[in-house]
Amino acid sequence: MIVRYKFDGRRGVCHRRVHKIDTSASLNARCRPVKLRRRGSCNAKGWRRDVLVHRYVTKKSCRCRTKRRHLRAVRCRCPSTRRQRICRRNRRGHWYRVTCRIDYKLHRRGCKKRKNCSKRRVVCRHKKRVVRVRGRCHRHSCRRQNSVVTYSVHKCRCRRRVKTLTQVCCCKRKSRKHSFCNKRRHAIVRVKTHYRLVHGACRPVSRKTEHPIRCRTDRRKLPGHCRRHKNGFYRRVVTQTWHRRGCRCIRRTRKSGLRLCRCSSKRRKVQRCLSRRGVIVTIESWLHPRGNSCKLRSRTVGRERVTCSHRRVRVKGRCGRGKAAKAAAAAAKDGRKFAIETVTWQRRAGCKCRRIRRSHVRLCACTKRVRRVTRCHANRQLSVTLYHHRLAHSRNGSATCKIVRKTCRHRVRCRRPVIRMGRKCHSGKRTVIVKVFTPKKCRCKAKLYRRLIACKAACTDKLPSKVCKKWAASRKIKICRRHPHLADRLCAATCGKCCSKSTIVHVGEHCLLAQNRTLLASQNDTSSNHKLTLAKLTTFEACSRSCLANPHCRAFDYKRSSGHCRLLRINHHSLDRDLPELKPTPGCLLFEKACQRKPKGCPHRRIQKSWACVCRRFFGKDRRPLCYRRALVAVYFRRSRRRCVHKLRRILIPCHDCEDKKRWCQQAARKGKCAKDSRVRKLCPHSCHKCARHRTRAGRAGHGHRLMRRRISACSKSGWRKIVRGGLYYDRRLKLWRVYKGVSHKRCIRCPIGSRLIVGRCTKHGKRKLTWIVVTRHSRRGHHGRPCRIKKKHRVVSCRGCGGLDLVRKVGHCVRKPGHGWHRVVTSTFTERDSRKHRCIVRHHKNTFACSPKCPKRSVSRSRCKCGRRVVCTRYYVTYPGRRRCVAKKITRSEKCVSAASDCNDQIKAHDCQAIKHSGMCSTLHRLCAKTCGRCK
């Protein structure tokens, strides 16, 4: 059906037209073929499924529809050819290898299987099934290891079995000897046994020898030792006979009575006294043998008369001791002391001398009272007279007290003058108070002097000038000549002590020595003339040189005729008071030492050149940058030729222009001219405190505080920290602000980050303590003053029954690792009982320490062998982060000195010894694994 529409323009409407056509033939033609079989693809397993497609036209919608139906799977490909091997055993015990080939062929109904098999017996290649290998005989243990190798087929494979048998190859046992008694035959049988190898075993072979016992038949008489009995020496006679009993000869003895040997040879002397005559008689007695006993005999040997000494001995007791001496002193009442004198002599009484004693009181000490008389002479000389009593002895032995006088004279010396300087200056002057002590009537009296002196005066008179001149010209005082130490402190200017540099000046033709002689002659005093002269020289040059070098020389006289000169202690000012006018002395010239004037000062320092300003940041209290510039400063000074020369110095100055331009700035600031004169404030900004930047940090003029800043770097791997310091300070010599900049290195603390294991010894209860130490760094710096954090973890393990190995440490060499520095490895080997396997196992742990090649190398020392063991001490050195010094550590262990061949065995398990051998630790653990490490002798 086709519907069409046409528009009519005149009427303005659309016309519809319908046209019907029959299309069934073309529709059926397009739906062909009606049935179609499509072949599927063959999968990996060799199967495929075909699809049946059916096409038809529907009556309702007149459309072509398609239906699909899957058919059952059909074989499209057979499996590939494969081979199969099977091992089988027959009833006789022979093993055969069966090889089968399986082929598949494709048919319409499927794959047809075809199988072909072949059979082959498995036989070992070795000709002999059993091979016997005979080992070498070990001469120390007498053991030989024989091996039996058996070849057999099992599951189509040739299996090799080795069986080790230990066989005795020699007899190492030594021959033995023993003996026993045959009591029936009264003989000793001696048996010698040695060992002989018979059929792989040591069999004993014995040989017997019989020795009959024969005893002595004679009788023997033996005299005994002479022993003391009663008053002589006696002995007994012993008769000996022998009788046989079993395998021994028994001795029988019989003793007789006592027989006299000899009498005592000691002679005794006894003294008897005849009291009436005073005679001592000496009687000698001894023993004489008679028969079988000793009899006593005696005789008179000598006589001695007793004589006593009539000499009298006097013994004097301590002075003032005893009741009688104290009673006599109390009765005297004048301070005298008495002593008890004892007289002893002898008198005969019978045959002895009797001592007789008599005592009486005598004078021994006088009174201690002293009378003192003091007198003063010329206000300075003090005489002290002491009157005391002295004990005097006479010829007849009596003693008396006599008065003794002693006079002492000494000169009164007063303390040094006290000088007090005023602290404040008024109008450039300050007050000086001098307290002088002078002797009057042998006592020191004080007198005060006040004077105003300049504040900047370096050397001046502390006393008034009139007083200094008076004391210098006084005959008694003469302060410049007699008291040079007081002249330096009190009258330095008057006595000419203020000169830093002196020169020789010609005064006139009047010698001082001739003037002084005239003065002394008028006063009739010639004793002090020699005190004025220091030395006598020959030439003018020598005299000038010596006077300049000698501090006591003030002038010298020079004679033209002789060319001689004399150094003097005085000058013409010393004689102004006594001789106002000096008399001329022709032919003699006077030269005096005078102060040389100071030359004029050199110019102030000048800044010749300055460079651009540079700013650096520091981390201190003030975080503002420090700005400075480099400058070239000329510093002036005077040479010996009175010329001012300068030297150039390169310094760092702050960028601001805050410094004094004139040398008088500090003095003007003290006088208060900064507030009155604008010109002073412009030329002296530092002294007038007009520097805005350093106004708060500056104290008095020229006394500024330091402004320091610093920057600290992080701690490096080597343990050092870099500190950059910068600061601002006032230089008093150059009178300007300067910048300080310096770099220093400081040791910092580094944590030995890592973990360590400390292994304890095995206790008697079978426990071992393991401690893990873990060192880390705190997240914050200086956490409670401890930058390192240390954690400890403890664990207790069992070591019961693990004998032999307790704890062994091995120290490695100091080795350098790339990127890690120098390190040393210490390996700890210890035993631990495994609770699951119920056996002892050996564990190894390695601790790494920092070291240095500059430290001493490790050393091993061994002690002497004692009781079969010796001590081995291993010393090594390690370093810690942040430290330079080497820290010594040592490990001490005990080992056997010599191991016998019979004891040469492994003390721990075989697999543990093999692990020690493969790890290269036989050098330290050979005593535990002596057999595995090959240390048996």
PDB file of N, CA and C in Angstrom, residues 171-176 193-197 202-205:
ATOM      1  N   CYS A 171      96.829 -51.933  68.996  1.00  0.00           N
ATOM      2  CA  CYS A 171      96.617 -51.941  70.444  1.00  0.00           C
ATOM      3  C   CYS A 171      97.517 -50.872  71.054  1.00  0.00           C
ATOM      4  N   LYS A 172      96.881 -49.839  71.599  1.00  0.00           N
ATOM      5  CA  LYS A 172      97.634 -48.720  72.174  1.00  0.00           C
ATOM      6  C   LYS A 172      97.791 -48.850  73.678  1.00  0.00           C
ATOM      7  N   ARG A 173      97.072 -49.783  74.260  1.00  0.00           N
ATOM      8  CA  ARG A 173      97.157 -49.921  75.703  1.00  0.00           C
ATOM      9  C   ARG A 173      98.552 -50.365  76.133  1.00  0.00           C
ATOM     10  N   LYS A 174      98.991 -49.768  77.233  1.00  0.00           N
ATOM     11  CA  LYS A 174     100.307 -50.122  77.763  1.00  0.00           C
ATOM     12  C   LYS A 174     100.202 -51.408  78.583  1.00  0.00           C
ATOM     13  N   SER A 175     101.350 -52.053  78.698  1.00  0.00           N
ATOM     14  CA  SER A 175     101.384 -53.297  79.488  1.00  0.00           C
ATOM     15  C   SER A 175     101.209 -52.978  80.969  1.00  0.00           C
ATOM     16  N   ARG A 176     100.550 -53.859  81.702  1.00  0.00           N
ATOM     17  CA  ARG A 176     100.290 -53.658  83.122  1.00  0.00           C
ATOM     18  C   ARG A 176     101.007 -54.720  83.939  1.00  0.00           C
ATOM     19  N   THR A 193     100.948 -58.228  82.097  1.00  0.00           N
ATOM     20  CA  THR A 193      99.901 -58.355  81.072  1.00  0.00           C
ATOM     21  C   THR A 193     100.174 -57.353  79.974  1.00  0.00           C
ATOM     22  N   HIS A 194     100.181 -57.857  78.690  1.00  0.00           N
ATOM     23  CA  HIS A 194     100.249 -56.963  77.533  1.00  0.00           C
ATOM     24  C   HIS A 194      99.148 -57.356  76.561  1.00  0.00           C
ATOM     25  N   TYR A 195      98.842 -56.465  75.570  1.00  0.00           N
ATOM     26  CA  TYR A 195      97.701 -56.638  74.682  1.00  0.00           C
ATOM     27  C   TYR A 195      98.185 -56.924  73.265  1.00  0.00           C
ATOM     28  N   ARG A 196      97.410 -57.861  72.603  1.00  0.00           N
ATOM     29  CA  ARG A 196      97.753 -58.281  71.252  1.00  0.00           C
ATOM     30  C   ARG A 196      96.468 -58.252  70.420  1.00  0.00           C
ATOM     31  N   LEU A 197      96.619 -57.779  69.170  1.00  0.00           N
ATOM     32  CA  LEU A 197      95.469 -57.668  68.271  1.00  0.00           C
ATOM     33  C   LEU A 197      95.125 -59.058  67.713  1.00  0.00           C
ATOM     34  N   CYS A 202      91.622 -56.220  70.840  1.00  0.00           N
ATOM     35  CA  CYS A 202      92.830 -56.296  71.658  1.00  0.00           C
ATOM     36  C   CYS A 202      92.588 -57.323  72.765  1.00  0.00           C
ATOM     37  N   ARG A 203      93.339 -58.416  72.699  1.00  0.00           N
ATOM     38  CA  ARG A 203      93.205 -59.473  73.697  1.00  0.00           C
ATOM     39  C   ARG A 203      94.376 -59.422  74.660  1.00  0.00           C
ATOM     40  N   PRO A 204      94.098 -59.555  75.984  1.00  0.00           N
ATOM     41  CA  PRO A 204      95.212 -59.525  76.950  1.00  0.00           C
ATOM     42  C   PRO A 204      95.965 -60.860  76.986  1.00  0.00           C
ATOM     43  N   VAL A 205      97.286 -60.767  77.131  1.00  0.00           N
ATOM     44  CA  VAL A 205      98.167 -61.941  77.248  1.00  0.00           C
ATOM     45  C   VAL A 205      98.967 -61.768  78.528  1.00  0.00           C
TER      46      VAL A 205
END
